[in-house]
XYZ file of N, CA, C and O in Angstrom:
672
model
N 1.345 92.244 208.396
C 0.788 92.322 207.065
C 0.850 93.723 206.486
O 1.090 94.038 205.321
N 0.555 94.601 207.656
C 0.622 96.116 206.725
C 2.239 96.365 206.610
O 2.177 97.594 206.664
N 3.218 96.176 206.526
C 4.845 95.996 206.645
C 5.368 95.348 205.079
O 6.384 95.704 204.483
N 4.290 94.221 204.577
C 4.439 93.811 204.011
C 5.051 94.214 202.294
O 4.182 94.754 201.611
N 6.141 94.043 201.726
C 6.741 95.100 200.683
C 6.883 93.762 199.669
O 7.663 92.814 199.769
N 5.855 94.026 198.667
C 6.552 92.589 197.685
C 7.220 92.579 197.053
O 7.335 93.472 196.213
N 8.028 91.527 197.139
C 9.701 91.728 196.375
C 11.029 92.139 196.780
O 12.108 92.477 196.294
N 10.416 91.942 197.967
C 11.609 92.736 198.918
C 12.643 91.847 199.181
O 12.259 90.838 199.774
N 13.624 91.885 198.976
C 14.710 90.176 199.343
C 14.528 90.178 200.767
O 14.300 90.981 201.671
N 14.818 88.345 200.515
C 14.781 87.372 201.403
C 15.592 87.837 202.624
O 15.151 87.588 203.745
N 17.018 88.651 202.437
C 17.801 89.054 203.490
C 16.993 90.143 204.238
O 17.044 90.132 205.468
N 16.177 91.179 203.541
C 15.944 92.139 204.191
C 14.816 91.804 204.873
O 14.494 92.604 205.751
N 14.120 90.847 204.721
C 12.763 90.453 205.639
C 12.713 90.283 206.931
O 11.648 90.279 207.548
N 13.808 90.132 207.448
C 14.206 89.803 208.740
C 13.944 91.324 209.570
O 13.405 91.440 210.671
N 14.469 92.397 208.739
C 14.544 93.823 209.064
C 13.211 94.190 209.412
O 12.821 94.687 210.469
N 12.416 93.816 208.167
C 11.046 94.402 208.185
C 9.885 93.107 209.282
O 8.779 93.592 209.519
N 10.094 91.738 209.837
C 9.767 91.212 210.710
C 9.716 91.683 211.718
O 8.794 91.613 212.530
N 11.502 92.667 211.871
C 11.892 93.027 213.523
C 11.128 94.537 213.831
O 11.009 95.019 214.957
N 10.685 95.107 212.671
C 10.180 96.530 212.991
C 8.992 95.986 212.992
O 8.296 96.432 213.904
N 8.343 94.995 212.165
C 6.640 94.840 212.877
C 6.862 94.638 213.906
O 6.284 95.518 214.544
N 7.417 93.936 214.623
C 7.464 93.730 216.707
C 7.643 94.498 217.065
O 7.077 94.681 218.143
N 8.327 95.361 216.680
C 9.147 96.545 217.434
C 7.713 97.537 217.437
O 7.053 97.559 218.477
N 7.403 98.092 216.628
C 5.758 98.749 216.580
C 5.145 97.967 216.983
O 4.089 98.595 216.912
N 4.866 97.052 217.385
C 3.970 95.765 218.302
C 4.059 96.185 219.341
O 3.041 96.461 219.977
N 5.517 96.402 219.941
C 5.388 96.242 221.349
C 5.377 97.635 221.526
O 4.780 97.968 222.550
N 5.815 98.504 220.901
C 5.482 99.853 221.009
C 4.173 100.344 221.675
O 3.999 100.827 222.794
N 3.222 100.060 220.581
C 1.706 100.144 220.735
C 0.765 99.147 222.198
O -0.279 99.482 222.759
N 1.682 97.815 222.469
C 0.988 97.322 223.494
C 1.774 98.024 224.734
O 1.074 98.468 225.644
N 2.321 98.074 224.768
C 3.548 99.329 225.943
C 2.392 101.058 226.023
O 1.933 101.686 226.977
N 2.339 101.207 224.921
C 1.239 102.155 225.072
C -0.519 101.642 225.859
O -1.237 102.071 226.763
N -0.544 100.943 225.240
C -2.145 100.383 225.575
C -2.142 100.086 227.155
O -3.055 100.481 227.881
N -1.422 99.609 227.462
C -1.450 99.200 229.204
C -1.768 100.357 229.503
O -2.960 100.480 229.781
N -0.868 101.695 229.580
C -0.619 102.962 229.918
C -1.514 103.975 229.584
O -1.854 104.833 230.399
N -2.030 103.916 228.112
C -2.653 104.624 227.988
C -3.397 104.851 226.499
O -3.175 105.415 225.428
N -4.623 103.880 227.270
C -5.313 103.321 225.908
C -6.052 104.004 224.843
O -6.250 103.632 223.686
N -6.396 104.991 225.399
C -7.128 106.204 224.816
C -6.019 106.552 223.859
O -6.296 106.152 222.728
N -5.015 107.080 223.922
C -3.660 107.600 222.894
C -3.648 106.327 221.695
O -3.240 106.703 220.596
N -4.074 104.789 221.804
C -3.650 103.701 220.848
C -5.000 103.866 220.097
O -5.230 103.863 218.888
N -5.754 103.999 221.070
C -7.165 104.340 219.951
C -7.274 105.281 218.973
O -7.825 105.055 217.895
N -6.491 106.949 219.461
C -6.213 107.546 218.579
C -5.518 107.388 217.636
O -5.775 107.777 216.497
N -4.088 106.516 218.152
C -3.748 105.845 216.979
C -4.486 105.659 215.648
O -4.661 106.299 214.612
N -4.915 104.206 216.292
C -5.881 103.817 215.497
C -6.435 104.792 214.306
O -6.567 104.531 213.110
N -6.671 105.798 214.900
C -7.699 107.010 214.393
C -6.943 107.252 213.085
O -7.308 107.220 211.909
N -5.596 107.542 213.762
C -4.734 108.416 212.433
C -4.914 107.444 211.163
O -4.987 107.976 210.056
N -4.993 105.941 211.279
C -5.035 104.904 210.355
C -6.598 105.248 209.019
O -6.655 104.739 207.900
N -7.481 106.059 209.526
C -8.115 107.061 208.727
C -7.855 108.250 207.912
O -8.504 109.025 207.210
N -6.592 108.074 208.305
C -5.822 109.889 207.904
C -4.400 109.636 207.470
O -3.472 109.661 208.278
N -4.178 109.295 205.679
C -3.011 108.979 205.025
C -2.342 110.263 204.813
O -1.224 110.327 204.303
N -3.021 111.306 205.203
C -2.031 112.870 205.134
C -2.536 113.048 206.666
O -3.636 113.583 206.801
N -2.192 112.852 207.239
C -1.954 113.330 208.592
C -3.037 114.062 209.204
O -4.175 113.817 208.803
N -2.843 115.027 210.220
C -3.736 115.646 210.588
C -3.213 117.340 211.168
O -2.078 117.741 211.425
N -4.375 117.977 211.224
C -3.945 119.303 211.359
C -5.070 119.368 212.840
O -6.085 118.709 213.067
N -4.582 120.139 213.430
C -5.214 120.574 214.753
C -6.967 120.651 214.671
O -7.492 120.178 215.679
N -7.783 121.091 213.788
C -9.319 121.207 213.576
C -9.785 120.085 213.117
O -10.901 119.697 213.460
N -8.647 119.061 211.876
C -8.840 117.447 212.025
C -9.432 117.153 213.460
O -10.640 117.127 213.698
N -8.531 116.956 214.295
C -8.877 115.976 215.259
C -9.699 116.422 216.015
O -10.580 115.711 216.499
N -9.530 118.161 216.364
C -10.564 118.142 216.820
C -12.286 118.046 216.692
O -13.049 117.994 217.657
N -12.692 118.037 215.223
C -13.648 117.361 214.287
C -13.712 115.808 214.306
O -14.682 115.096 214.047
N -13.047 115.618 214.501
C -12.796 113.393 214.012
C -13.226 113.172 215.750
O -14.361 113.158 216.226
N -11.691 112.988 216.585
C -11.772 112.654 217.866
C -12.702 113.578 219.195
O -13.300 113.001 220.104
N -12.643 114.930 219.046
C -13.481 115.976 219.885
C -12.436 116.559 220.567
O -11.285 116.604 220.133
N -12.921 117.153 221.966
C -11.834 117.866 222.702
C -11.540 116.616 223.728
O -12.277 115.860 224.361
N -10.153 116.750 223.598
C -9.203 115.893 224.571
C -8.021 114.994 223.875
O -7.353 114.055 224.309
N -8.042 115.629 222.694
C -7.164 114.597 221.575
C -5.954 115.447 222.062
O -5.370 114.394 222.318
N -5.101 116.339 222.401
C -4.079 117.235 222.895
C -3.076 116.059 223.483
O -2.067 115.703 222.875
N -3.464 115.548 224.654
C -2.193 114.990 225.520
C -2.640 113.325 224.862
O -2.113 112.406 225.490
N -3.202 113.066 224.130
C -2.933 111.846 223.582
C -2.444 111.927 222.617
O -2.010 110.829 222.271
N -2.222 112.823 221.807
C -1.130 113.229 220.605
C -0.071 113.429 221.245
O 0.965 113.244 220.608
N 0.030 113.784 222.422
C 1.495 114.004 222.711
C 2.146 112.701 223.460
O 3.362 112.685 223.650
N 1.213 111.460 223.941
C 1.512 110.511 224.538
C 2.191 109.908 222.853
O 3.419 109.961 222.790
N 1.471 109.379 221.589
C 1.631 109.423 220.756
C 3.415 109.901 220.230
O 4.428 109.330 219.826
N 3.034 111.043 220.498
C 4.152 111.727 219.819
C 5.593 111.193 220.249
O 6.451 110.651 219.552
N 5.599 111.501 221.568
C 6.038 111.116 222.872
C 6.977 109.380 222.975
O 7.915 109.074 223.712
N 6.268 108.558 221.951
C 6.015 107.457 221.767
C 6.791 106.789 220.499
O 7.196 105.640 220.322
N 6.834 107.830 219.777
C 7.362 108.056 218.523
C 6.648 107.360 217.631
O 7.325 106.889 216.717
N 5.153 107.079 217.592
C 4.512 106.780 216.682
C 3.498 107.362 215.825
O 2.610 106.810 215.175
N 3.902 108.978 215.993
C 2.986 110.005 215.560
C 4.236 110.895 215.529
O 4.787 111.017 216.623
N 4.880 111.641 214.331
C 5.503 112.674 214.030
C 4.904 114.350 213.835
O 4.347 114.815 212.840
N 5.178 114.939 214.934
C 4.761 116.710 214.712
C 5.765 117.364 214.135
O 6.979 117.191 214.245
N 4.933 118.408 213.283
C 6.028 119.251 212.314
C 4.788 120.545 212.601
O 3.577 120.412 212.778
N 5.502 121.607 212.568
C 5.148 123.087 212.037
C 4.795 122.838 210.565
O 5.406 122.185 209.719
N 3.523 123.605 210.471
C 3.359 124.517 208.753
C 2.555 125.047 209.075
O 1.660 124.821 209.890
N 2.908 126.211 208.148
C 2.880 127.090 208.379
C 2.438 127.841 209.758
O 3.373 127.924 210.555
N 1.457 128.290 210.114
C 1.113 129.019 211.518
C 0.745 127.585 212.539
O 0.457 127.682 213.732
N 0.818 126.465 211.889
C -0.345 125.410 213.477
C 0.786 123.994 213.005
O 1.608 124.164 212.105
N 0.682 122.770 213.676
C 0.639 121.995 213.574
C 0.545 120.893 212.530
O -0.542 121.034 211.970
N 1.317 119.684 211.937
C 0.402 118.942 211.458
C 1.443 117.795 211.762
O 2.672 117.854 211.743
N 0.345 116.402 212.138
C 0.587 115.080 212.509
C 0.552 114.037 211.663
O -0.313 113.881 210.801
N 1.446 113.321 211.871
C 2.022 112.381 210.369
C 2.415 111.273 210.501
O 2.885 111.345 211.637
N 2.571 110.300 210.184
C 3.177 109.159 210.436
C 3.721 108.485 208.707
O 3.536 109.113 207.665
N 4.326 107.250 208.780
C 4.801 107.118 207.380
C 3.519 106.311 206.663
O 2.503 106.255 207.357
N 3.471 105.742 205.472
C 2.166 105.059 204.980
C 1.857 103.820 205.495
O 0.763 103.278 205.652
N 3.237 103.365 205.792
C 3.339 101.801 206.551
C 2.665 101.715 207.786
O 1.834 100.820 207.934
N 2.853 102.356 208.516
C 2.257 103.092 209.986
C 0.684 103.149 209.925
O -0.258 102.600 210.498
N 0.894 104.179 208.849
C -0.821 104.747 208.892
C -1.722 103.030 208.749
O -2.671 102.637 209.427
N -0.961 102.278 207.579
C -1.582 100.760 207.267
C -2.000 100.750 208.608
O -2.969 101.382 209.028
N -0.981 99.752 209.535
C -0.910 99.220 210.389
C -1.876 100.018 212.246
O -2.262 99.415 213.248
N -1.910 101.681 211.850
C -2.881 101.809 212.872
C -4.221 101.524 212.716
O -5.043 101.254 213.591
N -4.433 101.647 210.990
C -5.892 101.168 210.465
C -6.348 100.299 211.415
O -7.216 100.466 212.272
N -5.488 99.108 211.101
C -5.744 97.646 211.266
C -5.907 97.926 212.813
O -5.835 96.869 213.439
N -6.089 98.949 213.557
C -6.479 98.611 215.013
C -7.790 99.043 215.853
O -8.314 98.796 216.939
N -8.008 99.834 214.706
C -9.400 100.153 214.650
C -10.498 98.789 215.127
O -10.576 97.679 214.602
N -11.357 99.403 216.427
C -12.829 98.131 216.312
C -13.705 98.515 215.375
O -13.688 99.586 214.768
N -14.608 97.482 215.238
C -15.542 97.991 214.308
C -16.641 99.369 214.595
O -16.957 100.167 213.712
N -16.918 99.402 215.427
C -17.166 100.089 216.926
C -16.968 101.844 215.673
O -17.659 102.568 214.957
N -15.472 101.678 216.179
C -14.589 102.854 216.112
C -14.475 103.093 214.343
O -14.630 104.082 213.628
N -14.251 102.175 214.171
C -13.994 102.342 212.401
C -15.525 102.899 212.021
O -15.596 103.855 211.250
N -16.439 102.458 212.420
C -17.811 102.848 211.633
C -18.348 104.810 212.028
O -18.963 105.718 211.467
N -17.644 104.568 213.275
C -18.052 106.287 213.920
C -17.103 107.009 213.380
O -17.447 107.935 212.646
N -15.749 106.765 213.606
C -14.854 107.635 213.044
C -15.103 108.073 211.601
O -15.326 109.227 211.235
N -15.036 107.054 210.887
C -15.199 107.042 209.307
C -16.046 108.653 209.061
O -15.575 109.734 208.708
N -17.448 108.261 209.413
C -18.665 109.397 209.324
C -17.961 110.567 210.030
O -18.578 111.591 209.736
N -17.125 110.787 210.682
C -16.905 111.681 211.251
C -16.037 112.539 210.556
O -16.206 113.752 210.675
N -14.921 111.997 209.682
C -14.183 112.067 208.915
C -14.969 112.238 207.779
O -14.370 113.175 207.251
N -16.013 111.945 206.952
C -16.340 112.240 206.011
C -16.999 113.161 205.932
O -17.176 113.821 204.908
N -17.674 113.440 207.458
C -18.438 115.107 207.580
C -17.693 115.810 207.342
O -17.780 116.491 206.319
N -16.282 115.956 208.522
C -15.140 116.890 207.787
C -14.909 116.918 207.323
O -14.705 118.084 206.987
N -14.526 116.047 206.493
C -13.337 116.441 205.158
C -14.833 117.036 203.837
O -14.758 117.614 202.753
N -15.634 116.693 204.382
C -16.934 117.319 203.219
C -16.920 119.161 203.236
O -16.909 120.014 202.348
N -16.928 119.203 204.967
C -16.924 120.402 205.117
C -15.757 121.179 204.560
O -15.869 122.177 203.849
N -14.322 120.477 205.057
C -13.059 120.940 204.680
C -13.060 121.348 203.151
O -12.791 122.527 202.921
N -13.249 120.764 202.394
C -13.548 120.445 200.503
C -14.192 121.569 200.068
O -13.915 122.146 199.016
N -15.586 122.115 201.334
C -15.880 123.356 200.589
C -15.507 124.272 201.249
O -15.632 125.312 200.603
N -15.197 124.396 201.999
C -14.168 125.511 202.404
C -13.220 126.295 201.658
O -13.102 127.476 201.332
N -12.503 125.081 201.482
C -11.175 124.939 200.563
C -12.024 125.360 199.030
O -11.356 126.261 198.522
N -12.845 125.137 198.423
C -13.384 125.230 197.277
C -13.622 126.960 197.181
O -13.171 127.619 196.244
N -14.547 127.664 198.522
C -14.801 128.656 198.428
C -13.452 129.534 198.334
O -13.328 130.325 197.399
N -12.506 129.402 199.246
C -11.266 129.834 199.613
C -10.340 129.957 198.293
O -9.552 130.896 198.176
N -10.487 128.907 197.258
C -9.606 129.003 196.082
C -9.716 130.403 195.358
O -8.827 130.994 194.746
N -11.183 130.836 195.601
C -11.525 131.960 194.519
C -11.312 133.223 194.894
O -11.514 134.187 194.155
N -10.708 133.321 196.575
C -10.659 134.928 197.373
C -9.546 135.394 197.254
O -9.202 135.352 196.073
N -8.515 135.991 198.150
C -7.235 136.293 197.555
C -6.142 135.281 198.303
O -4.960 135.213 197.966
N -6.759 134.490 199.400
C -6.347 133.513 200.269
C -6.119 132.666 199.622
O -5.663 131.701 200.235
N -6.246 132.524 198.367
C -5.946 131.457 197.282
C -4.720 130.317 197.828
O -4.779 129.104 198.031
N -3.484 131.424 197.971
C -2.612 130.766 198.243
C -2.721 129.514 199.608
O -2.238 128.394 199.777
N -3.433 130.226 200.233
C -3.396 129.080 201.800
C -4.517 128.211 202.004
O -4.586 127.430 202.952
N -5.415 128.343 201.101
C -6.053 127.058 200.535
C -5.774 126.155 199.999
O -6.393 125.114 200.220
N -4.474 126.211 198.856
C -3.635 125.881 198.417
C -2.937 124.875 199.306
O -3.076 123.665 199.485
N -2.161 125.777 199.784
C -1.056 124.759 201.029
C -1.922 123.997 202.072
O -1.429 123.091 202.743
N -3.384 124.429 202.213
C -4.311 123.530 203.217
C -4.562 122.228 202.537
O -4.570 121.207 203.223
N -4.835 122.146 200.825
C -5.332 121.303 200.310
C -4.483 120.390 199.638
O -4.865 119.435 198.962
N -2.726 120.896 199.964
C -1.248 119.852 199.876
C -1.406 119.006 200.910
O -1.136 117.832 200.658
N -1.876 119.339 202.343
C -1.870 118.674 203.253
C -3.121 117.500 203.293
O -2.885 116.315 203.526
N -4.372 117.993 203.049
C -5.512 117.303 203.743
C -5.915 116.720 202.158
O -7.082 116.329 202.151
N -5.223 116.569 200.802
C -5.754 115.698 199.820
C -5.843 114.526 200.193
O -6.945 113.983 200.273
N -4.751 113.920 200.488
C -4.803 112.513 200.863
C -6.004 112.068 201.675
O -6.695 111.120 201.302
N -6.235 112.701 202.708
C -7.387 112.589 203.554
C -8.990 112.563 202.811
O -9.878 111.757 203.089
N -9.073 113.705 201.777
C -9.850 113.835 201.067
C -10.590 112.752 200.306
O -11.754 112.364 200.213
N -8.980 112.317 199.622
C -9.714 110.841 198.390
C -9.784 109.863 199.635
O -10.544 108.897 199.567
N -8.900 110.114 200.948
C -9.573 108.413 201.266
C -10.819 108.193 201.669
O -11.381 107.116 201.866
N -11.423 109.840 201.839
C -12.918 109.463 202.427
C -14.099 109.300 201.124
O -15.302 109.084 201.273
N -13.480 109.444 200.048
C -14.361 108.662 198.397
C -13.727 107.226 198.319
O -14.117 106.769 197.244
N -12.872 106.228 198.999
C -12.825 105.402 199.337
C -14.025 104.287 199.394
O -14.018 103.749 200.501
N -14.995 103.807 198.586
C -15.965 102.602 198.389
C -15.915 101.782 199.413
O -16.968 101.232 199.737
N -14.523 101.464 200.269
C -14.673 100.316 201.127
C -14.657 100.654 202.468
O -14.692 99.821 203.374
N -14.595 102.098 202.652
C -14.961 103.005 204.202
C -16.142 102.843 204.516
O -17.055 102.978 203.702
N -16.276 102.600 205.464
C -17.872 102.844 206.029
C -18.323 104.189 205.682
O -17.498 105.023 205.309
N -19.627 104.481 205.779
C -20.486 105.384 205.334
C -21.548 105.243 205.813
O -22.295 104.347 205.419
N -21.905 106.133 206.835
C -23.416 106.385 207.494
C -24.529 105.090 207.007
O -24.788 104.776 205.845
N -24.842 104.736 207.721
C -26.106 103.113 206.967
C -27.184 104.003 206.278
O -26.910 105.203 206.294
N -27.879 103.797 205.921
C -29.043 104.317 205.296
C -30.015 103.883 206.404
O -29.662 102.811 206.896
N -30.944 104.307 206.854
C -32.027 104.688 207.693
C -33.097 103.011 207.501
O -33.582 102.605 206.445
N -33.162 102.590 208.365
C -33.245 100.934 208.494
C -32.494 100.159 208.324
O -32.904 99.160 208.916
N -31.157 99.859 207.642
C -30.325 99.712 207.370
C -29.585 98.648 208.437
O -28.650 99.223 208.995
N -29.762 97.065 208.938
C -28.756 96.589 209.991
C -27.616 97.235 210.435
O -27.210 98.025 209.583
N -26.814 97.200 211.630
C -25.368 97.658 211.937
C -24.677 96.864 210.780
O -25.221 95.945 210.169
N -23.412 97.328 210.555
C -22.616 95.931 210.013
C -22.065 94.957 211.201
O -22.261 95.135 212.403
N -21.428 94.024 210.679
C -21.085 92.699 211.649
C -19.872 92.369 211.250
O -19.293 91.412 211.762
Protein backbone atom coordinates (compact mmCIF):
# COMPACT_ATOMS: atom_id res chain seq x y z
CA UNK A 1 0.00 0.00 0.00
CA UNK A 2 2.75 2.53 0.78
CA UNK A 3 4.24 1.65 -3.08
CA UNK A 4 1.09 2.51 -4.17
CA UNK A 5 1.36 5.40 -7.28
CA UNK A 6 -2.14 6.31 -8.77
CA UNK A 7 -2.24 6.17 -12.29
CA UNK A 8 0.52 4.38 -12.81
CA UNK A 9 -0.09 1.90 -15.95
CA UNK A 10 -1.26 -1.37 -15.78
CA UNK A 11 2.24 -2.64 -17.35
CA UNK A 12 4.29 -0.99 -14.79
CA UNK A 13 2.45 -2.46 -11.70
CA UNK A 14 4.00 -5.56 -11.93
CA UNK A 15 7.44 -3.53 -11.30
CA UNK A 16 6.12 -1.78 -8.38
CA UNK A 17 4.36 -5.36 -6.89
CA UNK A 18 7.97 -6.94 -7.34
CA UNK A 19 9.80 -4.11 -5.31
CA UNK A 20 7.05 -4.28 -2.50
CA UNK A 21 8.37 -8.10 -1.98
CA UNK A 22 11.58 -7.36 -2.65
CA UNK A 23 11.58 -4.70 0.51
CA UNK A 24 9.40 -7.43 2.19
CA UNK A 25 11.80 -9.83 2.19
CA UNK A 26 14.50 -7.46 2.70
CA UNK A 27 13.14 -6.29 6.05
CA UNK A 28 12.00 -9.96 7.20
CA UNK A 29 15.75 -11.23 6.25
CA UNK A 30 16.65 -8.41 8.55
CA UNK A 31 14.20 -9.15 11.44
CA UNK A 32 15.31 -12.82 11.98
CA UNK A 33 18.93 -11.35 12.27
CA UNK A 34 18.51 -8.44 13.68
CA UNK A 35 15.45 -7.03 15.00
CA UNK A 36 16.48 -4.10 16.79
CA UNK A 37 17.98 -2.50 13.20
CA UNK A 38 13.93 -3.19 11.62
CA UNK A 39 12.64 -1.38 14.56
CA UNK A 40 14.85 1.38 13.82
CA UNK A 41 13.69 1.12 10.64
CA UNK A 42 10.55 1.53 11.57
CA UNK A 43 11.82 4.65 13.42
CA UNK A 44 13.11 6.39 10.27
CA UNK A 45 9.23 6.02 9.04
CA UNK A 46 8.94 9.20 11.61
CA UNK A 47 11.64 11.03 9.79
CA UNK A 48 10.61 12.16 5.96
CA UNK A 49 14.09 14.16 5.90
CA UNK A 50 16.17 11.71 7.27
CA UNK A 51 18.27 11.87 10.11
CA UNK A 52 21.43 13.46 11.33
CA UNK A 53 23.59 11.81 14.04
CA UNK A 54 21.94 13.96 17.41
CA UNK A 55 18.42 12.86 15.62
CA UNK A 56 18.82 9.48 16.61
CA UNK A 57 20.63 9.88 19.17
CA UNK A 58 17.60 12.04 20.80
CA UNK A 59 14.68 9.75 19.14
CA UNK A 60 16.37 6.08 19.56
CA UNK A 61 19.30 6.81 22.55
CA UNK A 62 22.79 5.37 22.54
CA UNK A 63 23.17 2.21 20.50
CA UNK A 64 21.47 3.37 17.25
CA UNK A 65 25.37 3.25 15.51
CA UNK A 66 25.62 -0.51 14.38
CA UNK A 67 21.92 -0.69 13.67
CA UNK A 68 22.25 2.08 11.17
CA UNK A 69 24.89 0.34 9.78
CA UNK A 70 23.05 -3.14 9.77
CA UNK A 71 20.40 -0.85 7.98
CA UNK A 72 22.72 0.72 5.81
CA UNK A 73 24.45 -2.42 5.18
CA UNK A 74 21.04 -3.70 4.04
CA UNK A 75 20.45 -1.09 1.68
CA UNK A 76 17.45 0.19 3.28
CA UNK A 77 18.85 3.28 4.86
CA UNK A 78 21.17 5.52 2.54
CA UNK A 79 24.38 7.51 4.28
CA UNK A 80 25.69 10.62 2.72
CA UNK A 81 28.23 13.27 4.17
CA UNK A 82 27.06 17.05 4.79
CA UNK A 83 28.71 18.95 5.59
CA UNK A 84 31.07 18.00 8.79
CA UNK A 85 28.64 14.65 10.14
CA UNK A 86 26.38 12.36 8.60
CA UNK A 87 22.87 12.27 7.38
CA UNK A 88 20.42 9.14 6.85
CA UNK A 89 17.82 8.94 4.19
CA UNK A 90 15.77 6.75 2.53
CA UNK A 91 13.30 7.61 -0.52
CA UNK A 92 9.50 8.83 0.50
CA UNK A 93 8.17 5.44 -0.59
CA UNK A 94 10.43 3.74 1.97
CA UNK A 95 10.02 6.20 4.65
CA UNK A 96 5.80 5.29 3.90
CA UNK A 97 6.38 1.80 4.20
CA UNK A 98 8.86 1.79 7.45
CA UNK A 99 6.02 3.92 9.10
CA UNK A 100 3.71 1.19 8.57
CA UNK A 101 6.01 -1.02 10.88
CA UNK A 102 5.92 0.77 13.68
CA UNK A 103 3.82 -1.01 17.00
CA UNK A 104 1.69 1.04 18.64
CA UNK A 105 3.99 0.56 21.53
CA UNK A 106 6.75 2.28 19.45
CA UNK A 107 4.77 4.77 17.38
CA UNK A 108 3.33 6.45 20.61
CA UNK A 109 7.04 6.73 22.41
CA UNK A 110 8.90 7.55 19.46
CA UNK A 111 6.49 10.20 18.20
CA UNK A 112 7.01 12.28 21.80
CA UNK A 113 10.41 11.75 21.42
CA UNK A 114 10.63 13.24 18.14
CA UNK A 115 8.52 16.06 18.99
CA UNK A 116 10.73 16.95 22.06
CA UNK A 117 13.49 17.16 19.53
CA UNK A 118 12.56 18.58 16.80
CA UNK A 119 10.92 21.35 19.46
CA UNK A 120 14.26 21.68 20.80
CA UNK A 121 15.96 21.54 17.26
CA UNK A 122 13.35 24.61 15.98
CA UNK A 123 14.78 26.74 18.70
CA UNK A 124 18.01 26.23 18.29
CA UNK A 125 17.81 26.72 14.77
CA UNK A 126 15.59 29.91 15.54
CA UNK A 127 18.30 31.32 17.95
CA UNK A 128 21.16 30.35 15.47
CA UNK A 129 19.42 32.28 12.44
CA UNK A 130 20.24 35.64 14.15
CA UNK A 131 24.29 34.97 15.07
CA UNK A 132 26.77 34.92 12.34
CA UNK A 133 26.25 30.98 12.03
CA UNK A 134 23.34 32.03 10.10
CA UNK A 135 24.55 30.18 7.34
CA UNK A 136 24.66 26.57 9.08
CA UNK A 137 21.43 26.92 10.58
CA UNK A 138 20.41 27.39 7.35
CA UNK A 139 21.79 24.15 5.81
CA UNK A 140 20.64 22.39 9.35
CA UNK A 141 17.09 23.57 8.69
CA UNK A 142 17.31 22.21 4.56
CA UNK A 143 17.79 19.01 6.19
CA UNK A 144 15.55 18.57 9.38
CA UNK A 145 12.29 20.75 7.76
CA UNK A 146 10.67 17.87 6.67
CA UNK A 147 11.04 16.34 10.05
CA UNK A 148 9.86 19.53 11.55
CA UNK A 149 6.26 19.84 9.79
CA UNK A 150 5.81 16.13 10.29
CA UNK A 151 5.91 16.53 13.96
CA UNK A 152 2.77 19.51 13.54
CA UNK A 153 1.26 16.54 11.87
CA UNK A 154 -2.60 16.29 13.76
CA UNK A 155 -2.57 12.54 13.21
CA UNK A 156 0.93 11.77 15.20
CA UNK A 157 0.57 10.85 18.49
CA UNK A 158 1.22 13.43 21.08
CA UNK A 159 1.93 12.93 24.76
CA UNK A 160 -1.93 11.98 26.32
CA UNK A 161 -2.93 14.60 28.55
CA UNK A 162 -2.62 13.56 32.24
CA UNK A 163 -5.64 10.98 32.90
CA UNK A 164 -6.02 10.54 29.59
CA UNK A 165 -6.59 6.33 28.57
CA UNK A 166 -3.50 4.73 26.49
CA UNK A 167 -4.74 4.65 22.92
CA UNK A 168 -5.89 1.16 21.53
Amino acid sequence: GALAVEGIPEEDRDAVTSFAVSLGVSVGYLRERNPDAVRLFAVMGLLPGGALPPDLEAIWGPGWRPLMDALVGASLVERAARRSTEHFSTFPFITAYAGRLLTQEDLDAFSVRAVEHFARVGQVLYLTMRTADWAGASAVLGLEEANLWACLNPARPARPAPGCPPRT
